[in-house]
GROMACS .gro file of C-alpha atoms in nm:
model
  360
    1UNK     CA    1   2.176  -0.532  -3.075
    2UNK     CA    2   1.948  -0.602  -2.784
    3UNK     CA    3   1.842  -0.312  -2.564
    4UNK     CA    4   2.025  -0.282  -2.232
    5UNK     CA    5   1.784  -0.363  -1.941
    6UNK     CA    6   1.848  -0.162  -1.638
    7UNK     CA    7   1.942  -0.360  -1.338
    8UNK     CA    8   1.747  -0.263  -1.040
    9UNK     CA    9   1.800  -0.291  -0.660
   10UNK     CA   10   1.513  -0.240  -0.400
   11UNK     CA   11   1.580  -0.163  -0.035
   12UNK     CA   12   1.351  -0.226   0.242
   13UNK     CA   13   1.386  -0.308   0.624
   14UNK     CA   14   1.168  -0.633   0.588
   15UNK     CA   15   0.891  -0.765   0.392
   16UNK     CA   16   0.621  -0.779   0.642
   17UNK     CA   17   0.252  -0.717   0.567
   18UNK     CA   18   0.178  -0.387   0.471
   19UNK     CA   19   0.138  -0.153   0.172
   20UNK     CA   20   0.487  -0.033   0.094
   21UNK     CA   21   0.620  -0.394   0.109
   22UNK     CA   22   0.312  -0.505  -0.118
   23UNK     CA   23   0.433  -0.249  -0.357
   24UNK     CA   24   0.796  -0.356  -0.344
   25UNK     CA   25   0.675  -0.699  -0.452
   26UNK     CA   26   0.473  -0.585  -0.710
   27UNK     CA   27   0.702  -0.380  -0.880
   28UNK     CA   28   1.001  -0.616  -0.833
   29UNK     CA   29   0.793  -0.884  -1.025
   30UNK     CA   30   0.684  -0.659  -1.286
   31UNK     CA   31   1.053  -0.528  -1.354
   32UNK     CA   32   1.148  -0.889  -1.370
   33UNK     CA   33   0.896  -1.016  -1.590
   34UNK     CA   34   1.007  -0.736  -1.849
   35UNK     CA   35   1.363  -0.906  -1.835
   36UNK     CA   36   1.535  -0.671  -1.568
   37UNK     CA   37   1.788  -0.793  -1.335
   38UNK     CA   38   1.605  -0.716  -1.002
   39UNK     CA   39   1.731  -0.780  -0.649
   40UNK     CA   40   1.541  -0.695  -0.327
   41UNK     CA   41   1.766  -0.610  -0.013
   42UNK     CA   42   1.605  -0.627   0.325
   43UNK     CA   43   1.828  -0.476   0.600
   44UNK     CA   44   1.671  -0.647   0.905
   45UNK     CA   45   1.476  -0.964   0.792
   46UNK     CA   46   1.325  -1.107   0.481
   47UNK     CA   47   0.965  -1.113   0.619
   48UNK     CA   48   0.646  -1.344   0.510
   49UNK     CA   49   0.599  -1.151   0.166
   50UNK     CA   50   0.942  -1.247   0.053
   51UNK     CA   51   0.753  -1.570  -0.055
   52UNK     CA   52   0.547  -1.353  -0.310
   53UNK     CA   53   0.845  -1.270  -0.523
   54UNK     CA   54   0.876  -1.409  -0.859
   55UNK     CA   55   1.156  -1.703  -0.821
   56UNK     CA   56   1.387  -1.488  -1.079
   57UNK     CA   57   1.418  -1.197  -0.831
   58UNK     CA   58   1.722  -1.232  -0.598
   59UNK     CA   59   1.673  -1.138  -0.231
   60UNK     CA   60   1.932  -1.073  -0.002
   61UNK     CA   61   1.903  -0.993   0.381
   62UNK     CA   62   2.199  -0.819   0.552
   63UNK     CA   63   2.032  -0.888   0.904
   64UNK     CA   64   2.161  -0.570   1.063
   65UNK     CA   65   2.206  -0.601   1.432
   66UNK     CA   66   2.225  -0.231   1.510
   67UNK     CA   67   2.078   0.078   1.322
   68UNK     CA   68   2.432   0.226   1.298
   69UNK     CA   69   2.649  -0.073   1.265
   70UNK     CA   70   2.917   0.027   1.007
   71UNK     CA   71   2.959  -0.360   0.894
   72UNK     CA   72   2.614  -0.358   0.795
   73UNK     CA   73   2.620  -0.035   0.618
   74UNK     CA   74   2.929  -0.136   0.407
   75UNK     CA   75   2.766  -0.453   0.318
   76UNK     CA   76   2.455  -0.262   0.202
   77UNK     CA   77   2.678  -0.034   0.008
   78UNK     CA   78   2.873  -0.328  -0.149
   79UNK     CA   79   2.558  -0.456  -0.300
   80UNK     CA   80   2.370  -0.172  -0.404
   81UNK     CA   81   2.653   0.005  -0.587
   82UNK     CA   82   2.662  -0.270  -0.858
   83UNK     CA   83   2.317  -0.176  -0.980
   84UNK     CA   84   2.187   0.082  -1.239
   85UNK     CA   85   1.887   0.182  -1.019
   86UNK     CA   86   1.894   0.204  -0.666
   87UNK     CA   87   1.536   0.230  -0.531
   88UNK     CA   88   1.447   0.255  -0.164
   89UNK     CA   89   1.122   0.231   0.002
   90UNK     CA   90   0.990   0.457   0.319
   91UNK     CA   91   1.167   0.740   0.521
   92UNK     CA   92   1.335   0.541   0.772
   93UNK     CA   93   1.495   0.323   0.522
   94UNK     CA   94   1.610   0.616   0.318
   95UNK     CA   95   1.792   0.763   0.631
   96UNK     CA   96   1.982   0.464   0.670
   97UNK     CA   97   2.064   0.406   0.302
   98UNK     CA   98   2.166   0.768   0.263
   99UNK     CA   99   2.404   0.762   0.550
  100UNK     CA  100   2.575   0.450   0.419
  101UNK     CA  101   2.606   0.626   0.066
  102UNK     CA  102   2.771   0.942   0.233
  103UNK     CA  103   3.006   0.713   0.454
  104UNK     CA  104   3.140   0.516   0.162
  105UNK     CA  105   3.115   0.775  -0.104
  106UNK     CA  106   2.841   0.629  -0.357
  107UNK     CA  107   2.793   0.861  -0.609
  108UNK     CA  108   2.460   0.735  -0.763
  109UNK     CA  109   2.125   0.867  -0.772
  110UNK     CA  110   1.871   0.729  -0.532
  111UNK     CA  111   1.514   0.679  -0.621
  112UNK     CA  112   1.307   0.714  -0.310
  113UNK     CA  113   0.941   0.576  -0.279
  114UNK     CA  114   0.729   0.780  -0.037
  115UNK     CA  115   0.424   0.597   0.094
  116UNK     CA  116   0.319   0.781   0.380
  117UNK     CA  117  -0.055   0.702   0.438
  118UNK     CA  118  -0.147   0.979   0.695
  119UNK     CA  119  -0.057   1.269   0.468
  120UNK     CA  120  -0.397   1.391   0.481
  121UNK     CA  121  -0.374   1.433   0.865
  122UNK     CA  122  -0.004   1.488   0.926
  123UNK     CA  123   0.192   1.721   0.681
  124UNK     CA  124   0.477   1.765   0.941
  125UNK     CA  125   0.805   1.868   0.797
  126UNK     CA  126   1.098   1.720   0.978
  127UNK     CA  127   1.475   1.762   0.961
  128UNK     CA  128   1.537   1.482   0.753
  129UNK     CA  129   1.278   1.569   0.501
  130UNK     CA  130   1.455   1.905   0.430
  131UNK     CA  131   1.820   1.750   0.430
  132UNK     CA  132   1.780   1.422   0.245
  133UNK     CA  133   1.451   1.426   0.034
  134UNK     CA  134   1.548   1.687  -0.200
  135UNK     CA  135   1.840   1.497  -0.281
  136UNK     CA  136   1.661   1.206  -0.421
  137UNK     CA  137   1.453   1.127  -0.697
  138UNK     CA  138   1.118   1.121  -0.502
  139UNK     CA  139   0.834   0.874  -0.619
  140UNK     CA  140   0.511   0.972  -0.488
  141UNK     CA  141   0.227   0.739  -0.461
  142UNK     CA  142  -0.024   1.004  -0.437
  143UNK     CA  143  -0.096   1.379  -0.537
  144UNK     CA  144  -0.093   1.492  -0.202
  145UNK     CA  145   0.229   1.351  -0.107
  146UNK     CA  146   0.367   1.518  -0.427
  147UNK     CA  147   0.211   1.875  -0.337
  148UNK     CA  148   0.352   1.843   0.007
  149UNK     CA  149   0.701   1.801  -0.122
  150UNK     CA  150   0.664   2.059  -0.375
  151UNK     CA  151   0.547   2.323  -0.151
  152UNK     CA  152   0.693   2.237   0.194
  153UNK     CA  153   1.040   2.110   0.069
  154UNK     CA  154   1.059   2.350  -0.230
  155UNK     CA  155   1.170   2.044  -0.439
  156UNK     CA  156   1.274   2.079  -0.803
  157UNK     CA  157   0.984   1.942  -1.018
  158UNK     CA  158   1.231   1.750  -1.222
  159UNK     CA  159   1.314   1.541  -0.909
  160UNK     CA  160   0.931   1.464  -0.818
  161UNK     CA  161   0.720   1.198  -0.975
  162UNK     CA  162   0.380   1.039  -0.916
  163UNK     CA  163   0.378   0.659  -0.961
  164UNK     CA  164   0.015   0.534  -0.862
  165UNK     CA  165   0.001   0.182  -0.698
  166UNK     CA  166  -0.145  -0.106  -0.869
  167UNK     CA  167  -0.194  -0.460  -0.753
  168UNK     CA  168  -0.142  -0.752  -1.002
  169UNK     CA  169  -0.453  -0.985  -1.026
  170UNK     CA  170  -0.351  -1.324  -0.881
  171UNK     CA  171  -0.602  -1.547  -1.034
  172UNK     CA  172  -0.977  -1.573  -1.129
  173UNK     CA  173  -1.162  -1.697  -0.853
  174UNK     CA  174  -1.480  -1.879  -0.826
  175UNK     CA  175  -1.786  -1.679  -0.785
  176UNK     CA  176  -1.948  -1.615  -0.439
  177UNK     CA  177  -2.170  -1.898  -0.310
  178UNK     CA  178  -2.391  -1.817  -0.028
  179UNK     CA  179  -2.447  -2.097   0.233
  180UNK     CA  180  -2.673  -1.870   0.444
  181UNK     CA  181  -2.833  -1.570   0.502
  182UNK     CA  182  -2.552  -1.409   0.680
  183UNK     CA  183  -2.403  -1.085   0.521
  184UNK     CA  184  -2.039  -1.135   0.554
  185UNK     CA  185  -1.822  -0.822   0.571
  186UNK     CA  186  -1.447  -0.767   0.529
  187UNK     CA  187  -1.222  -0.503   0.656
  188UNK     CA  188  -0.855  -0.524   0.547
  189UNK     CA  189  -0.629  -0.261   0.756
  190UNK     CA  190  -0.326  -0.318   0.980
  191UNK     CA  191  -0.453  -0.223   1.338
  192UNK     CA  192  -0.351   0.135   1.456
  193UNK     CA  193  -0.575   0.430   1.525
  194UNK     CA  194  -0.582   0.605   1.184
  195UNK     CA  195  -0.757   0.310   1.028
  196UNK     CA  196  -1.078   0.397   1.227
  197UNK     CA  197  -1.165   0.035   1.291
  198UNK     CA  198  -1.397   0.118   1.570
  199UNK     CA  199  -1.634   0.306   1.304
  200UNK     CA  200  -1.655  -0.050   1.131
  201UNK     CA  201  -1.757  -0.215   1.452
  202UNK     CA  202  -2.038   0.042   1.489
  203UNK     CA  203  -2.148  -0.044   1.134
  204UNK     CA  204  -2.145  -0.403   1.232
  205UNK     CA  205  -2.366  -0.321   1.520
  206UNK     CA  206  -2.596  -0.123   1.350
  207UNK     CA  207  -2.640  -0.352   1.077
  208UNK     CA  208  -2.688  -0.636   1.290
  209UNK     CA  209  -3.009  -0.469   1.439
  210UNK     CA  210  -3.125  -0.529   1.051
  211UNK     CA  211  -3.019  -0.831   0.957
  212UNK     CA  212  -2.745  -1.129   1.026
  213UNK     CA  213  -2.400  -1.026   0.968
  214UNK     CA  214  -2.032  -1.081   1.064
  215UNK     CA  215  -1.692  -0.872   1.018
  216UNK     CA  216  -1.358  -1.020   0.947
  217UNK     CA  217  -1.075  -0.795   1.020
  218UNK     CA  218  -0.737  -0.886   0.862
  219UNK     CA  219  -0.431  -0.688   0.976
  220UNK     CA  220  -0.116  -0.687   1.177
  221UNK     CA  221  -0.152  -0.558   1.558
  222UNK     CA  222   0.081  -0.239   1.504
  223UNK     CA  223  -0.089  -0.058   1.812
  224UNK     CA  224  -0.135  -0.316   2.104
  225UNK     CA  225  -0.365  -0.039   2.314
  226UNK     CA  226  -0.582   0.025   2.007
  227UNK     CA  227  -0.631  -0.325   1.973
  228UNK     CA  228  -0.726  -0.371   2.321
  229UNK     CA  229  -0.969  -0.092   2.300
  230UNK     CA  230  -1.138  -0.255   1.997
  231UNK     CA  231  -1.169  -0.583   2.162
  232UNK     CA  232  -1.327  -0.405   2.444
  233UNK     CA  233  -1.579  -0.223   2.222
  234UNK     CA  234  -1.651  -0.550   2.057
  235UNK     CA  235  -1.747  -0.706   2.373
  236UNK     CA  236  -1.957  -0.390   2.475
  237UNK     CA  237  -2.138  -0.419   2.170
  238UNK     CA  238  -2.209  -0.807   2.231
  239UNK     CA  239  -2.052  -0.882   1.891
  240UNK     CA  240  -1.774  -1.135   2.014
  241UNK     CA  241  -1.943  -1.399   1.802
  242UNK     CA  242  -1.989  -1.169   1.497
  243UNK     CA  243  -1.630  -1.058   1.488
  244UNK     CA  244  -1.309  -1.248   1.358
  245UNK     CA  245  -0.951  -1.091   1.372
  246UNK     CA  246  -0.704  -1.267   1.142
  247UNK     CA  247  -0.347  -1.140   1.189
  248UNK     CA  248  -0.127  -1.362   0.952
  249UNK     CA  249  -0.312  -1.345   0.618
  250UNK     CA  250  -0.005  -1.263   0.371
  251UNK     CA  251  -0.217  -1.290   0.024
  252UNK     CA  252  -0.558  -1.128   0.063
  253UNK     CA  253  -0.698  -1.185  -0.298
  254UNK     CA  254  -0.731  -1.593  -0.269
  255UNK     CA  255  -0.989  -1.526   0.000
  256UNK     CA  256  -1.199  -1.248  -0.143
  257UNK     CA  257  -1.439  -1.457  -0.275
  258UNK     CA  258  -1.573  -1.569   0.068
  259UNK     CA  259  -1.725  -1.214   0.146
  260UNK     CA  260  -1.996  -1.029   0.019
  261UNK     CA  261  -1.885  -0.680   0.073
  262UNK     CA  262  -1.574  -0.497   0.207
  263UNK     CA  263  -1.570  -0.160   0.418
  264UNK     CA  264  -1.262   0.059   0.458
  265UNK     CA  265  -1.285   0.318   0.716
  266UNK     CA  266  -0.956   0.474   0.739
  267UNK     CA  267  -0.928   0.856   0.801
  268UNK     CA  268  -0.619   0.907   0.552
  269UNK     CA  269  -0.457   0.689   0.334
  270UNK     CA  270  -0.185   0.728   0.037
  271UNK     CA  271  -0.358   0.421  -0.162
  272UNK     CA  272  -0.489   0.210  -0.021
  273UNK     CA  273  -0.371  -0.063  -0.216
  274UNK     CA  274  -0.668  -0.305  -0.081
  275UNK     CA  275  -0.928  -0.128  -0.285
  276UNK     CA  276  -0.737  -0.236  -0.610
  277UNK     CA  277  -0.715  -0.594  -0.471
  278UNK     CA  278  -1.113  -0.578  -0.433
  279UNK     CA  279  -1.144  -0.449  -0.791
  280UNK     CA  280  -0.924  -0.738  -0.916
  281UNK     CA  281  -1.148  -0.993  -0.767
  282UNK     CA  282  -1.460  -0.799  -0.818
  283UNK     CA  283  -1.546  -0.762  -0.469
  284UNK     CA  284  -1.800  -0.480  -0.402
  285UNK     CA  285  -1.681  -0.225  -0.118
  286UNK     CA  286  -1.765   0.084   0.071
  287UNK     CA  287  -1.482   0.315   0.159
  288UNK     CA  288  -1.411   0.660   0.292
  289UNK     CA  289  -1.313   0.938   0.063
  290UNK     CA  290  -0.954   0.950   0.105
  291UNK     CA  291  -0.647   0.847  -0.078
  292UNK     CA  292  -0.530   0.819  -0.429
  293UNK     CA  293  -0.716   0.532  -0.528
  294UNK     CA  294  -1.047   0.667  -0.454
  295UNK     CA  295  -0.960   0.988  -0.656
  296UNK     CA  296  -0.905   0.766  -0.937
  297UNK     CA  297  -1.229   0.564  -0.936
  298UNK     CA  298  -1.486   0.819  -0.752
  299UNK     CA  299  -1.608   0.901  -1.099
  300UNK     CA  300  -1.688   0.549  -1.236
  301UNK     CA  301  -1.799   0.404  -0.861
  302UNK     CA  302  -1.969   0.690  -0.647
  303UNK     CA  303  -2.202   0.435  -0.503
  304UNK     CA  304  -1.884   0.277  -0.324
  305UNK     CA  305  -1.761   0.602  -0.182
  306UNK     CA  306  -1.892   0.764   0.155
  307UNK     CA  307  -1.820   1.128   0.165
  308UNK     CA  308  -1.880   1.125   0.567
  309UNK     CA  309  -1.868   0.910   0.879
  310UNK     CA  310  -2.214   0.930   0.915
  311UNK     CA  311  -2.327   0.573   1.001
  312UNK     CA  312  -2.666   0.605   0.815
  313UNK     CA  313  -2.489   0.726   0.484
  314UNK     CA  314  -2.263   0.384   0.525
  315UNK     CA  315  -2.553   0.181   0.611
  316UNK     CA  316  -2.754   0.308   0.284
  317UNK     CA  317  -2.474   0.248   0.048
  318UNK     CA  318  -2.417  -0.126   0.181
  319UNK     CA  319  -2.772  -0.178   0.154
  320UNK     CA  320  -2.792  -0.016  -0.217
  321UNK     CA  321  -2.476  -0.229  -0.308
  322UNK     CA  322  -2.630  -0.549  -0.162
  323UNK     CA  323  -2.972  -0.515  -0.314
  324UNK     CA  324  -2.857  -0.407  -0.665
  325UNK     CA  325  -2.813  -0.636  -0.948
  326UNK     CA  326  -2.489  -0.793  -0.867
  327UNK     CA  327  -2.376  -0.839  -1.279
  328UNK     CA  328  -2.394  -0.474  -1.316
  329UNK     CA  329  -2.146  -0.388  -1.052
  330UNK     CA  330  -1.919  -0.668  -1.100
  331UNK     CA  331  -1.878  -0.548  -1.473
  332UNK     CA  332  -1.800  -0.215  -1.370
  333UNK     CA  333  -1.520  -0.311  -1.097
  334UNK     CA  334  -1.359  -0.555  -1.380
  335UNK     CA  335  -1.379  -0.273  -1.623
  336UNK     CA  336  -1.210  -0.029  -1.395
  337UNK     CA  337  -0.952  -0.255  -1.302
  338UNK     CA  338  -0.844  -0.296  -1.642
  339UNK     CA  339  -0.867   0.070  -1.725
  340UNK     CA  340  -0.671   0.223  -1.451
  341UNK     CA  341  -0.435  -0.056  -1.287
  342UNK     CA  342  -0.275  -0.245  -1.579
  343UNK     CA  343   0.072  -0.380  -1.530
  344UNK     CA  344   0.195  -0.252  -1.861
  345UNK     CA  345   0.105   0.113  -1.806
  346UNK     CA  346   0.277   0.098  -1.455
  347UNK     CA  347   0.582  -0.053  -1.601
  348UNK     CA  348   0.615   0.217  -1.874
  349UNK     CA  349   0.578   0.492  -1.613
  350UNK     CA  350   0.814   0.351  -1.386
  351UNK     CA  351   1.078   0.280  -1.653
  352UNK     CA  352   1.037   0.651  -1.768
  353UNK     CA  353   1.101   0.786  -1.400
  354UNK     CA  354   1.422   0.563  -1.384
  355UNK     CA  355   1.539   0.678  -1.719
  356UNK     CA  356   1.475   1.075  -1.632
  357UNK     CA  357   1.650   1.032  -1.301
  358UNK     CA  358   1.971   0.855  -1.437
  359UNK     CA  359   2.000   1.129  -1.707
  360UNK     CA  360   1.997   1.416  -1.498
   0.00000   0.00000   0.00000
């Protein structure tokens, strides 16, 4: 007799460009490729990343008009009640789903995926953390989030899990072909203060004193005031011709071969996912020492991790990477991706979490 494949519904507000949304897409595709019936429910709008879901994954948008409209809540309830696993991403979506579940007497376990990226600098405990989180099976993308929930919320350890993020490798891309002597840097971060993009601009300014270089910043404008401050800084440093900002790139892997090196300057991260994208396509990078991905790779790639926001340290690491034998680092990146971020290990871990939650 064929083994029963758990049916899974994942819930989010919309599939905009961001870390949590990318995780949902990856997880949906991994589960679907292993034969699980998978549905994604968006409560507000489908969003651009819906295009990255495999065709076997069903997507339903309930298009709520009001945050507390009962009609939309009932429609959400009527969809999710049919599934073995109810998996919701990010706290604001959990609050909405939790209320719908209470109003319409849904008696099924809720798996809550917490992606909070600012845990290094914001360990605040709010009312919904204490009231709702302990009633879920909480899937933490990092040790920091796990420890925060265990200590601050006194959550039972059998309701807490760690599931490290992965990224599926899209394809093997052609090797970088230099057309000129310009060092082309990449930074992928949504535009908000925690991402510390002003430091990346400073790095570019300092590097430009030594050699021709450019910086492409890929990310959504989440903070208009911060964006305006960055453009003013770029102008102040005379870098307008050296900086390109792209706000609608939905899939970063296919363009990574265009760059020589990536930098990641965020002060706090839960992941970041984009480092795994770089590993998947063998793009060298320098990142600040924050987040779960860095914890996983730091022993293998110490040359890629900056321990401070001292510009001299970053410039030295960038110079070392650009002048070192490229084949050696490429092989290390490729091996690390296979060892740490395989889809099979991710699938097995996720399925184990589901089964433990359902059995309690």
